[in-house]
Coordinates of C-alpha atoms in Angstrom, one line a residue:
M926 CA -14.6 19.3 -14.7
F927 CA -17.6 21.4 -15.1
P928 CA -17.2 25.1 -15.5
T929 CA -17.5 27.4 -12.6
V930 CA -19.7 30.4 -11.9
R931 CA -16.8 32.6 -12.5
E932 CA -15.7 31.0 -15.7
V933 CA -19.5 31.3 -16.9
L934 CA -19.5 35.2 -15.9
A935 CA -16.5 35.4 -18.5
L936 CA -18.4 33.9 -21.4
V937 CA -19.2 36.6 -24.2
P938 CA -22.8 36.1 -24.0
V939 CA -22.8 36.9 -20.2
R940 CA -20.5 39.8 -20.6
H941 CA -22.9 41.1 -23.3
G942 CA -25.3 41.4 -20.6
A943 CA -23.0 43.7 -18.4
P944 CA -23.0 41.3 -15.5
R945 CA -22.2 42.8 -11.8
L946 CA -21.9 40.6 -8.8
V947 CA -24.3 41.6 -6.1
A948 CA -23.7 38.9 -3.4
G949 CA -22.1 35.6 -2.6
D950 CA -18.3 36.0 -4.0
T951 CA -17.3 33.2 -2.2
G952 CA -19.3 31.0 -4.2
L953 CA -17.9 31.8 -7.6
D954 CA -15.7 28.7 -7.7
R955 CA -18.6 26.5 -7.6
P956 CA -19.4 24.1 -10.6
V957 CA -22.1 24.6 -12.8
R958 CA -23.7 21.4 -13.9
W959 CA -26.6 22.9 -16.0
V960 CA -28.3 26.2 -16.6
H961 CA -32.1 26.5 -16.1
V962 CA -34.5 29.3 -17.0
A963 CA -37.1 29.8 -14.3
E964 CA -39.7 32.5 -13.5
V965 CA -41.8 30.8 -10.7
P966 CA -40.9 31.2 -6.9
D967 CA -41.1 27.5 -6.1
I968 CA -38.5 26.2 -8.8
A969 CA -36.3 24.8 -6.3
T970 CA -38.5 21.5 -5.9
L971 CA -37.5 20.8 -9.7
L972 CA -33.8 21.2 -9.4
G973 CA -31.3 18.8 -8.4
G974 CA -28.2 20.9 -7.3
G975 CA -25.5 22.5 -9.4
E976 CA -27.6 24.7 -11.6
L977 CA -27.2 28.2 -12.8
V978 CA -30.7 29.8 -12.3
L979 CA -31.5 32.6 -15.0
T980 CA -34.6 34.8 -14.4
T981 CA -36.2 38.3 -15.2
G982 CA -37.7 38.0 -11.7
I983 CA -41.5 38.7 -13.1
G984 CA -42.8 35.8 -11.0
L985 CA -41.0 36.4 -7.8
P986 CA -42.7 37.1 -4.6
A987 CA -43.4 40.8 -3.7
D988 CA -42.9 40.6 -0.1
D989 CA -39.6 40.3 1.7
A990 CA -40.4 37.1 3.5
G991 CA -41.2 35.6 0.1
L992 CA -37.7 36.7 -1.4
R993 CA -35.8 35.2 1.9
A994 CA -37.7 32.0 1.3
F995 CA -36.9 31.9 -2.5
I996 CA -33.3 32.4 -1.9
G997 CA -32.9 29.9 0.9
D998 CA -34.7 27.2 -1.0
L999 CA -32.1 27.7 -3.6
A1000 CA -29.4 27.6 -1.4
D1001 CA -30.8 24.4 0.4
V1002 CA -31.1 22.8 -3.2
G1003 CA -27.4 23.5 -4.0
V1004 CA -27.7 25.6 -6.9
S1005 CA -24.5 27.3 -8.2
G1006 CA -25.8 30.6 -8.6
L1007 CA -28.8 33.0 -9.4
V1008 CA -28.5 35.6 -12.7
V1009 CA -31.4 38.3 -12.7
E1010 CA -31.8 40.2 -15.5
L1011 CA -32.8 43.8 -14.8
G1012 CA -35.5 46.0 -16.9
R1013 CA -38.8 43.7 -16.4
R1014 CA -39.3 43.5 -12.7
Y1015 CA -36.3 45.1 -11.3
V1016 CA -35.0 48.1 -12.9
S1017 CA -32.2 49.7 -11.1
G1018 CA -31.2 46.6 -9.0
V1019 CA -32.4 43.7 -7.1
P1020 CA -33.9 44.4 -3.7
R1021 CA -31.8 44.7 -0.9
V1022 CA -33.2 41.9 1.1
M1023 CA -32.7 39.4 -1.6
A1024 CA -28.8 40.4 -1.9
A1025 CA -28.6 40.2 2.0
A1026 CA -29.9 36.6 1.8
A1027 CA -27.9 35.6 -0.9
E1028 CA -24.7 37.1 0.9
R1029 CA -25.7 35.1 4.0
R1030 CA -26.1 31.9 2.3
G1031 CA -22.8 32.3 0.1
L1032 CA -25.1 32.1 -3.2
P1033 CA -23.7 34.1 -6.1
L1034 CA -26.2 36.7 -7.1
V1035 CA -25.5 38.4 -10.3
E1036 CA -27.4 41.1 -12.0
L1037 CA -27.4 41.6 -15.8
R1038 CA -27.9 45.3 -16.4
R1039 CA -28.5 45.0 -20.3
A1040 CA -31.2 42.8 -22.0
T1041 CA -29.6 39.4 -22.9
P1042 CA -31.0 36.5 -24.6
F1043 CA -31.0 33.5 -22.4
V1044 CA -30.7 30.8 -25.0
R1045 CA -27.4 32.4 -26.1
I1046 CA -26.0 32.1 -22.5
T1047 CA -27.6 28.3 -22.1
E1048 CA -26.0 27.4 -25.5
A1049 CA -22.4 28.8 -24.4
V1050 CA -22.7 27.3 -21.1
H1051 CA -23.9 23.7 -22.2
A1052 CA -21.2 23.6 -24.9
L1053 CA -18.7 24.1 -22.0
I1054 CA -20.3 21.3 -20.1
V1055 CA -20.4 19.0 -23.2
D1056 CA -16.8 19.6 -23.9
A1057 CA -15.8 19.0 -20.2
Q1058 CA -17.7 15.7 -20.4
L1059 CA -16.0 14.6 -23.5
T1060 CA -12.6 15.5 -22.0
E1061 CA -13.6 13.4 -18.9
L1062 CA -14.6 10.5 -21.3
R1063 CA -11.2 11.0 -23.1
A1064 CA -9.5 10.8 -19.9
T1065 CA -11.2 7.7 -18.6
E1066 CA -10.5 6.0 -21.9
E1067 CA -6.8 6.6 -21.7
I1068 CA -7.2 5.3 -18.0
H1069 CA -8.5 2.0 -19.1
Q1070 CA -6.1 1.5 -22.0
R1071 CA -2.8 2.4 -20.1
F1072 CA -3.8 0.1 -17.2
T1073 CA -4.8 -2.6 -19.5
E1074 CA -1.4 -2.4 -21.0
L1075 CA 0.4 -2.6 -17.6
S1076 CA -2.0 -5.5 -16.6
V1077 CA -1.0 -7.4 -19.7
E1078 CA 2.5 -6.5 -19.4
G1079 CA 2.7 -7.6 -15.7
A1080 CA 4.1 -4.3 -14.8
E1081 CA 5.9 -4.1 -11.3
P1082 CA 4.1 -1.9 -8.7
T1083 CA 6.7 1.1 -9.1
E1084 CA 5.7 1.5 -12.7
V1085 CA 2.0 1.2 -11.9
L1086 CA 2.1 4.1 -9.4
R1087 CA 4.3 5.9 -11.9
Q1088 CA 1.8 5.8 -14.2
A1089 CA -1.1 6.6 -11.9
A1090 CA 0.8 9.6 -10.6
E1091 CA 1.7 11.0 -14.1
L1092 CA -1.9 10.7 -15.1
S1093 CA -3.6 12.3 -12.3
G1094 CA -0.6 14.7 -11.3
C1095 CA -1.0 13.7 -7.7
P1096 CA 1.1 11.8 -5.3
V1097 CA 0.2 8.3 -4.8
V1098 CA 1.2 5.8 -2.2
L1099 CA 0.8 1.9 -1.8
E1100 CA 0.9 0.4 1.7
N1101 CA 0.2 -3.0 3.3
L1102 CA -2.6 -3.6 6.1
S1103 CA 0.0 -2.5 8.7
R1104 CA 0.4 0.7 7.0
Q1105 CA 3.8 0.1 5.7
V1106 CA 4.6 1.9 2.5
L1107 CA 5.4 -0.7 -0.2
A1108 CA 5.6 1.9 -3.1
Y1109 CA 5.2 5.5 -4.0
D1110 CA 5.5 8.1 -6.3
P1111 CA 5.6 11.6 -5.2
A1112 CA 4.5 13.4 -8.5
G1113 CA 7.4 15.7 -8.4
E1114 CA 6.9 16.6 -4.8
S1115 CA 9.2 15.8 -1.8
A1116 CA 9.2 12.2 -1.3
E1117 CA 10.6 12.9 2.5
L1118 CA 7.6 15.1 3.2
L1119 CA 5.3 12.7 1.6
L1120 CA 6.5 10.0 3.9
D1121 CA 7.4 11.5 7.0
G1122 CA 5.6 9.9 10.0
W1123 CA 3.5 8.0 7.3
E1124 CA 2.3 5.2 9.6
Q1125 CA 0.6 7.8 12.1
H1126 CA -0.6 9.9 9.3
S1127 CA -2.3 6.9 7.5
R1128 CA -4.0 5.7 10.4
Q1129 CA -6.0 9.1 10.6
I1130 CA -7.0 8.5 7.2
R1131 CA -10.5 6.7 7.3
P1132 CA -12.4 6.9 4.3
A1133 CA -16.0 5.5 4.6
G1134 CA -16.2 2.9 2.0
R1135 CA -14.0 0.5 -0.1
T1136 CA -13.2 3.6 -2.3
A1137 CA -13.8 7.0 -0.9
Y1138 CA -12.4 10.1 -0.4
D1139 CA -11.2 11.4 3.0
P1140 CA -11.9 15.4 3.0
D1141 CA -10.3 15.9 6.4
S1142 CA -6.9 14.5 5.3
G1143 CA -7.1 15.1 1.6
W1144 CA -6.7 11.3 0.3
L1145 CA -8.6 9.6 -2.2
V1146 CA -8.2 5.8 -0.9
T1147 CA -9.3 2.4 -2.3
T1148 CA -8.4 -1.1 -1.0
V1149 CA -6.2 -3.4 -2.9
G1150 CA -7.0 -7.3 -2.9
A1151 CA -8.1 -10.1 -5.1
R1152 CA -10.0 -13.3 -4.7
G1153 CA -11.8 -11.9 -1.4
Q1154 CA -8.6 -11.1 0.2
D1155 CA -7.3 -7.5 0.8
W1156 CA -3.6 -7.0 1.3
G1157 CA -3.2 -3.2 0.9
R1158 CA -4.6 0.3 0.2
L1159 CA -3.7 2.6 -2.6
L1160 CA -3.9 6.2 -1.7
L1161 CA -4.1 9.3 -4.0
R1162 CA -3.6 12.7 -2.5
W1163 CA -6.1 15.4 -3.6
P1164 CA -5.9 18.8 -1.7
A1165 CA -8.5 18.9 0.9
A1166 CA -9.0 22.7 0.3
E1167 CA -10.3 21.8 -3.4
A1168 CA -13.5 20.3 -4.5
T1169 CA -14.3 16.4 -4.2
P1170 CA -12.0 14.6 -6.8
P1171 CA -13.3 14.3 -10.2
T1172 CA -14.8 10.9 -11.2
R1173 CA -11.9 10.0 -13.5
L1174 CA -9.5 10.0 -10.6
T1175 CA -12.0 7.4 -8.7
I1176 CA -11.7 5.2 -12.0
L1177 CA -8.1 5.8 -12.1
I1178 CA -7.1 4.6 -8.7
E1179 CA -9.7 1.7 -8.8
R1180 CA -8.2 0.6 -12.1
A1181 CA -4.6 1.1 -10.7
A1182 CA -5.7 -1.1 -7.7
S1183 CA -6.7 -3.9 -9.8
T1184 CA -3.8 -3.8 -11.9
L1185 CA -1.7 -4.1 -8.7
A1186 CA -3.8 -7.0 -7.5
L1187 CA -3.6 -8.7 -10.9
G1188 CA 0.0 -8.2 -11.1
R1189 CA 0.4 -9.9 -7.4
L1190 CA -1.5 -13.1 -8.6
I1191 CA 0.5 -13.5 -11.8
R1192 CA 4.2 -14.6 -11.6
R1193 CA 6.2 -14.2 -14.6
D1194 CA 9.2 -16.3 -15.5
A1195 CA 12.0 -13.8 -16.1
E1196 CA 14.5 -16.4 -17.5
G1197 CA 12.5 -17.9 -20.3
L1198 CA 12.7 -21.3 -22.0
E1199 CA 16.5 -21.5 -21.8
R1200 CA 16.6 -21.9 -17.9
Q1201 CA 18.5 -24.8 -16.5
I1202 CA 16.5 -28.1 -16.0
H1203 CA 17.3 -28.2 -12.3
R1204 CA 15.8 -24.7 -11.8
T1205 CA 12.7 -25.8 -14.0
L1206 CA 12.0 -29.0 -12.0
L1207 CA 12.6 -27.2 -8.5
T1208 CA 10.5 -24.2 -9.5
A1209 CA 7.9 -26.8 -10.5
L1210 CA 7.9 -28.3 -7.1
I1211 CA 7.6 -25.1 -5.3
D1212 CA 4.8 -23.5 -7.8
H1213 CA 2.9 -26.8 -8.4
S1214 CA 3.4 -25.9 -12.2
R1215 CA 4.0 -29.6 -13.3
P1216 CA 2.7 -33.0 -11.9
V1217 CA 5.0 -34.4 -9.4
D1218 CA 5.1 -37.7 -11.5
E1219 CA 6.7 -35.8 -14.4
V1220 CA 9.3 -33.9 -11.9
A1221 CA 10.0 -37.3 -10.9
L1222 CA 10.6 -39.0 -14.2
R1223 CA 12.7 -35.9 -15.6
A1224 CA 14.7 -35.9 -12.7
K1225 CA 15.6 -39.4 -12.7
A1226 CA 16.5 -39.1 -16.3
L1227 CA 19.2 -36.3 -15.0
G1228 CA 20.4 -38.9 -12.4
V1229 CA 18.6 -37.7 -9.3
T1230 CA 16.1 -40.3 -8.0
L1231 CA 13.3 -38.8 -6.0
D1232 CA 10.9 -41.7 -5.8
R1233 CA 10.9 -43.6 -2.6
R1234 CA 13.5 -41.3 -0.9
H1235 CA 13.6 -39.3 2.0
L1236 CA 13.4 -35.8 0.9
V1237 CA 14.7 -32.5 2.8
G1238 CA 14.6 -28.9 1.3
V1239 CA 17.4 -26.8 2.0
V1240 CA 18.0 -23.1 1.3
V1241 CA 21.3 -21.2 1.4
R1242 CA 21.1 -17.5 1.2
H1243 CA 23.2 -14.4 2.1
R1244 CA 22.4 -12.6 5.4
A1245 CA 22.7 -9.5 3.5
D1246 CA 20.7 -8.5 0.4
D1247 CA 23.2 -5.8 -0.5
P1248 CA 26.3 -7.2 -2.1
V1249 CA 28.4 -4.7 0.3
G1250 CA 27.3 -6.3 3.2
D1251 CA 28.9 -9.4 2.2
L1252 CA 32.2 -8.1 2.9
V1253 CA 34.5 -10.3 5.2
D1254 CA 35.3 -8.5 8.3
D1255 CA 38.4 -8.3 10.3
D1256 CA 38.8 -8.2 14.2
S1257 CA 38.1 -4.6 14.3
G1258 CA 34.8 -4.8 12.6
A1259 CA 36.1 -2.7 9.7
A1260 CA 36.3 -4.3 6.1
R1261 CA 39.7 -5.5 4.9
A1262 CA 41.1 -3.9 1.9
G1263 CA 40.9 -6.5 -1.0
A1264 CA 38.5 -8.7 1.0
R1265 CA 35.9 -10.4 -1.4
R1266 CA 34.3 -7.1 -2.9
D1267 CA 35.4 -3.8 -2.9
P1268 CA 32.4 -1.7 -2.2
E1269 CA 33.4 0.9 -4.5
S1270 CA 33.3 -1.5 -7.5
V1271 CA 29.9 -2.9 -6.7
G1272 CA 27.8 -2.4 -9.8
P1273 CA 24.5 -3.6 -11.1
E1274 CA 25.9 -7.0 -12.1
A1275 CA 27.1 -7.7 -8.6
G1276 CA 23.8 -9.2 -7.0
P1277 CA 23.6 -11.9 -9.8
A1278 CA 27.3 -12.5 -10.0
R1279 CA 27.3 -13.6 -6.2
L1280 CA 24.3 -15.6 -6.7
R1281 CA 25.9 -17.5 -9.5
D1282 CA 28.9 -17.8 -7.0
L1283 CA 26.7 -19.3 -4.3
A1284 CA 25.0 -21.8 -6.6
E1285 CA 28.3 -23.1 -7.6
A1286 CA 29.5 -23.2 -4.2
V1287 CA 26.3 -25.2 -3.1
G1288 CA 26.8 -27.5 -6.1
L1289 CA 30.5 -28.2 -5.2
A1290 CA 29.4 -28.9 -1.6
L1291 CA 26.8 -31.3 -2.6
R1292 CA 29.4 -33.2 -4.8
E1293 CA 32.0 -33.2 -1.8
A1294 CA 29.4 -34.4 0.8
R1295 CA 28.3 -37.3 -1.8
L1296 CA 24.7 -36.1 -1.6
T1297 CA 22.1 -36.4 -4.3
A1298 CA 19.8 -33.4 -5.0
L1299 CA 18.1 -31.1 -7.3
T1300 CA 19.4 -27.5 -6.7
S1301 CA 19.1 -24.0 -8.3
A1302 CA 18.3 -20.3 -7.4
V1303 CA 15.1 -20.0 -6.0
D1304 CA 15.1 -16.2 -6.0
D1305 CA 17.5 -13.2 -6.2
H1306 CA 19.2 -13.8 -2.9
A1307 CA 19.0 -17.6 -2.1
V1308 CA 20.1 -21.0 -3.7
G1309 CA 17.7 -24.1 -2.9
A1310 CA 18.2 -27.8 -3.0
L1311 CA 16.0 -30.9 -2.4
L1312 CA 18.1 -33.6 -0.8
A1313 CA 17.2 -37.2 -1.7
L1314 CA 18.2 -39.5 1.0
P1315 CA 18.0 -43.3 0.9
D1316 CA 17.5 -43.7 4.9
P1317 CA 15.5 -41.0 6.9
A1318 CA 17.9 -41.8 9.6
D1319 CA 20.6 -40.1 7.5
E1320 CA 19.0 -36.6 7.7
E1321 CA 21.0 -34.8 10.5
K1322 CA 24.4 -36.7 9.3
A1323 CA 23.7 -35.5 5.8
L1324 CA 22.7 -32.0 6.6
A1325 CA 25.9 -31.7 8.8
A1326 CA 28.1 -33.1 6.0
F1327 CA 26.7 -30.7 3.5
A1328 CA 27.0 -27.6 5.8
A1329 CA 30.8 -28.5 6.6
A1330 CA 31.5 -29.0 3.0
L1331 CA 30.0 -25.7 2.1
R1332 CA 31.9 -23.7 4.6
R1333 CA 35.0 -25.4 3.2
V1334 CA 34.1 -24.7 -0.2
R1335 CA 33.4 -21.0 0.5
L1336 CA 36.7 -20.7 2.6
D1337 CA 38.8 -22.0 -0.2
A1338 CA 37.1 -19.7 -2.7
A1339 CA 37.7 -16.5 -0.6
P1340 CA 40.8 -14.6 -1.0
V1341 CA 40.7 -13.8 2.7
R1342 CA 39.8 -16.1 5.6
P1343 CA 37.0 -14.7 7.9
S1344 CA 37.8 -14.0 11.2
A1345 CA 35.4 -14.5 14.3
A1346 CA 32.7 -12.6 12.6
R1347 CA 29.6 -14.6 11.8
P1348 CA 29.4 -16.3 8.2
A1349 CA 28.0 -14.3 5.6
V1350 CA 25.7 -17.3 4.5
V1351 CA 22.8 -19.0 6.2
V1352 CA 22.0 -22.7 5.8
A1353 CA 18.3 -23.7 6.6
A1354 CA 16.5 -26.8 6.3
G1355 CA 12.8 -27.7 6.5
S1356 CA 11.3 -30.9 7.9
G1357 CA 12.0 -34.1 5.9
V1358 CA 9.1 -35.7 3.9
G1359 CA 8.6 -39.1 2.7
S1360 CA 7.2 -38.3 -0.8
L1361 CA 7.6 -35.9 -3.7
R1362 CA 4.0 -34.5 -3.3
E1363 CA 5.1 -33.1 0.1
A1364 CA 8.4 -31.7 -1.0
R1365 CA 7.0 -28.3 -1.6
R1366 CA 6.2 -28.1 1.9
S1367 CA 9.7 -28.7 3.0
L1368 CA 11.4 -26.3 0.7
V1369 CA 9.1 -23.4 1.6
E1370 CA 9.8 -24.1 5.2
A1371 CA 13.4 -23.8 4.5
R1372 CA 13.1 -20.9 2.4
Q1373 CA 11.1 -19.2 5.5
I1374 CA 13.5 -20.4 8.2
A1375 CA 16.4 -19.0 6.1
E1376 CA 14.8 -15.7 5.7
A1377 CA 14.0 -15.5 9.5
A1378 CA 17.6 -16.7 10.4
R1379 CA 19.2 -13.9 8.7
R1380 CA 19.1 -11.6 11.8
D1381 CA 19.8 -14.4 14.2
P1382 CA 23.4 -13.6 15.6
R1383 CA 24.2 -17.3 16.2
D1384 CA 26.6 -19.3 14.2
L1385 CA 24.7 -22.6 13.6
P1386 CA 25.6 -25.0 11.0
C1387 CA 22.2 -25.4 9.9
F1388 CA 19.0 -23.7 11.0
R1389 CA 16.0 -25.8 11.7
L1390 CA 12.4 -24.8 12.5
P1391 CA 13.1 -25.0 16.3
H1392 CA 15.6 -22.5 16.2
V1393 CA 13.7 -19.4 14.9
G1394 CA 11.1 -19.3 17.7
L1395 CA 8.0 -17.1 17.9
A1396 CA 9.7 -13.8 16.7
G1397 CA 11.2 -15.7 14.0
L1398 CA 8.2 -17.3 13.0
L1399 CA 6.4 -14.1 13.0
H1400 CA 9.1 -12.4 11.0
L1401 CA 8.8 -15.0 8.4
L1402 CA 5.0 -14.5 8.1
R1403 CA 5.3 -10.5 8.2
D1404 CA 4.1 -10.3 4.7
E1405 CA 1.1 -12.4 5.4
P1406 CA -2.1 -10.4 5.1
R1407 CA -3.9 -12.4 7.8
L1408 CA -1.0 -11.7 10.2
Q1409 CA -1.2 -8.0 9.4
T1410 CA -5.1 -8.3 9.9
F1411 CA -4.6 -9.9 13.2
V1412 CA -2.5 -6.9 14.2
E1413 CA -4.8 -4.5 13.3
R1414 CA -7.7 -6.2 15.0
E1415 CA -5.6 -6.5 18.4
L1416 CA -3.9 -3.3 18.2
G1417 CA -5.5 -1.1 15.8
P1418 CA -7.4 1.1 18.3
L1419 CA -4.3 1.8 20.3
L1420 CA -2.2 2.6 17.4
A1421 CA -4.9 5.0 16.3
Y1422 CA -5.0 6.6 19.6
D1423 CA -1.2 7.2 19.8
A1424 CA -1.4 8.7 16.2
Q1425 CA -3.7 11.2 17.4
H1426 CA -2.1 11.8 20.8
P1427 CA 1.7 11.3 20.1
R1428 CA 3.0 12.7 23.2
E1429 CA 1.3 9.9 25.3
Q1430 CA 2.3 6.5 23.1
L1431 CA 0.4 4.1 25.3
L1432 CA 1.7 1.4 23.0
G1433 CA 5.3 1.6 25.0
T1434 CA 3.3 1.4 28.2
L1435 CA 1.7 -1.8 27.2
R1436 CA 4.7 -3.3 25.8
A1437 CA 6.3 -2.5 29.2
Y1438 CA 3.6 -4.3 30.9
L1439 CA 3.6 -7.6 28.8
E1440 CA 7.4 -7.4 28.9
Q1441 CA 7.7 -7.5 32.6
G1442 CA 5.2 -10.6 32.7
R1443 CA 2.4 -8.3 33.8
N1444 CA 4.2 -7.2 37.1
K1445 CA 2.8 -3.7 37.3
S1446 CA 5.4 -2.5 39.7
A1447 CA 8.3 -3.7 37.5
A1448 CA 6.6 -2.5 34.6
A1449 CA 6.0 1.1 35.9
S1450 CA 9.6 1.2 36.8
A1451 CA 10.7 0.2 33.5
A1452 CA 8.5 2.8 31.8
H1453 CA 9.9 5.4 34.3
L1454 CA 6.3 6.0 35.7
S1455 CA 4.9 6.4 39.1
R1456 CA 2.6 3.6 40.0
P1457 CA -0.6 5.7 39.9
A1458 CA 0.3 7.2 36.6
F1459 CA 1.2 3.5 35.1
Y1460 CA -2.3 2.2 36.5
E1461 CA -4.0 5.0 35.0
R1462 CA -2.6 4.4 31.6
L1463 CA -3.0 0.8 31.9
A1464 CA -6.7 1.3 32.7
R1465 CA -7.0 3.7 29.6
I1466 CA -5.5 1.0 27.3
G1467 CA -8.2 -1.5 28.7
R1468 CA -10.9 0.7 27.6
I1469 CA -9.3 1.7 24.3
L1470 CA -8.9 -2.1 23.3
D1471 CA -12.0 -3.2 25.2
A1472 CA -9.5 -5.7 27.0
D1473 CA -9.2 -7.3 30.5
L1474 CA -5.5 -6.6 31.1
D1475 CA -5.5 -8.9 33.9
S1476 CA -6.5 -11.8 31.6
V1477 CA -3.8 -14.2 30.8
E1478 CA -5.2 -15.5 27.5
Q1479 CA -6.0 -11.6 26.4
C1480 CA -2.5 -10.5 27.2
L1481 CA -0.8 -13.4 25.5
S1482 CA -2.8 -12.4 22.3
L1483 CA -1.8 -8.8 22.9
H1484 CA 1.7 -9.7 23.3
V1485 CA 1.7 -11.8 20.2
A1486 CA 0.4 -9.0 18.2
L1487 CA 3.1 -6.5 19.7
L1488 CA 5.8 -9.0 18.5
A1489 CA 4.1 -9.4 15.0
L1490 CA 4.0 -5.7 14.8
D1491 CA 7.7 -5.4 15.5
A1492 CA 8.1 -8.1 12.6
V1493 CA 6.1 -6.0 10.1
R1494 CA 8.0 -2.9 10.8
T1495 CA 11.4 -4.5 10.4
P1496 CA 12.8 -4.5 6.9

C-alpha cells in the first residue's frame, strides 16, 4: 500500500529537481515506507528499511572504498533508494564508483540536477504514505464489518468465500485436512485451471505458521478451526511475482476463516416455529436441545410412549442425492419413459418433494406394520424414525416388518414396478437401547450406516452396523477431522513425495504391497514391476514414511490409512 520509488519520482516536487536515474532501475518498484534526510556516512545504523534517503552528499566519504561501503550499508539495511542533490558536493554527477556499487546491489540511485527543498519532497511523500495508511484502515474496517455481518447471518461457506474473493480480488479456496476442496471462488478466473490437480498442488503449499504466505507457490494460507480443533485450510492466491501480500489481506483471510469456523459451530433451524412436533422432538434428541424428560412427556401427549421401551433408531434415505438418480431402471439399465420422474422435469422443488414423499411412505409403513415411533425428515435426503418397542426380543421382527411394509408402500405408489435393479432407498437401523437418554446414539448410528450403505450393491431389507464393514465405517467417518489427521500422519510424507514426483506414484506401490497381503512377489507382479525394482521402491517408501514394512502392526495402520484416504476422496 506504500508508494513505490517510481511513483515518488513522478511527484511534482521531485520532478522540479530534474531527477535522473543513474543506477538500480530494477528496484524502482520498491515501496517507500518513509523519507529520511541524511548527511552523515553512518546513517544506515539509524534506519529500519524501506526509507528513501535524501542527501546533498556533503558528508559522504571522499575515497572509493568509503563510497562502496556507504552504498553497501544502505542496501544491507533495505532502504528503498538514494536521492542525491547535485551542486554542493557533486557538480556534474555522482562518482562512477558510487553508481557502479548501487547498480550492483540493485539500489535505485537518483540525481537531482536542480536545487530542490527537501521539505517539499518529504511532505509530498509522507502525504501519500498517510493516505495509503488511511486507505488500508478503511479497507480493514470494511473487512471487519462485512465478516461480522456474515457471522451474525450464519452465512454458508460459499457466500463467505464469495465475499472474500470480492474484497481481495483474488481466488480463494477452502479445503479440508485431506486437501479436498470444500468450497471455492475463482474471482473471475478459470475454475478449471484453479482446481486442476488441486490435491497435489496443495501438498506443495507449506506456509511457515498458522497464517503465512508461501512465496514459492504464491498462496496466503490460514488454518480453519475452533475450540482447539482444526478442520481445514483457507487459501488466497497472491501472485508470487509480486510483493508480500498487504496486511489487509492477512486480516481478511483470518476473519474469513473465523467466520467459517463459527458457521460450522452454529446450526440454524431453517424451518422456524411452524415445524411439526415430531421433527421438533426427534431433532431435540439428536441435538440434545431439550431435556429427555420433556421430550418423553411431549411424545406421550402425542400417543408415542418412550419411557420403559426398547428404542431403535431407523433412517431411510435415497441412494442418490440427485432426484434424477431415483429413476426406475428397466432390464437394460436405461430409464423407462414415464417412470417415477422425467429428468427433463426435475426442478428446484424436486428434492423437497421426493423427501416429503419418502416421509409419507415411512409413516404409512409404520402404521401398516403396527409400530409406534417418532418420525420426521432428519436432513435434506433422509427420514428418521425412533421405534418404541415393548420387548427387546421384538427388535429384528419389527425391523423386518417395517422394511417389508415400506417396500410395499413404495411399490404401490410407483407408476412402474422396478425390475431386478436395486431399490432406490436404503433402510438402516442403529443398535437398540434401553433408555431415552441413549436414543441419540442409535439415531446417529442409523444415519451413518445409511450413508455408508448407499454405495453397497447388496439388496438387504435393513442394514445394520456389521453390514458396513471397515470400509463402510471409514466412509461414514470421512468428514471427521481426526480421521483426516490420521491419514495425513500416516501417509502425508508419501503423498507429498508423489506430488513432487508425479511419475513415480509410490502410493500405488504401497497399495499393491498391502493388498497382496505383504507378498512381495505377488505385489511386484500386480504392479507390473520387476522384483528388484519393486523391492527398491518399497525400501524408498519405508525411508519416506520412516516405517518398517515388514511389521504387521505398521502395515495394518498404513492399510487402514489407505482405506480412509479412499473414503475421503470418494464423494
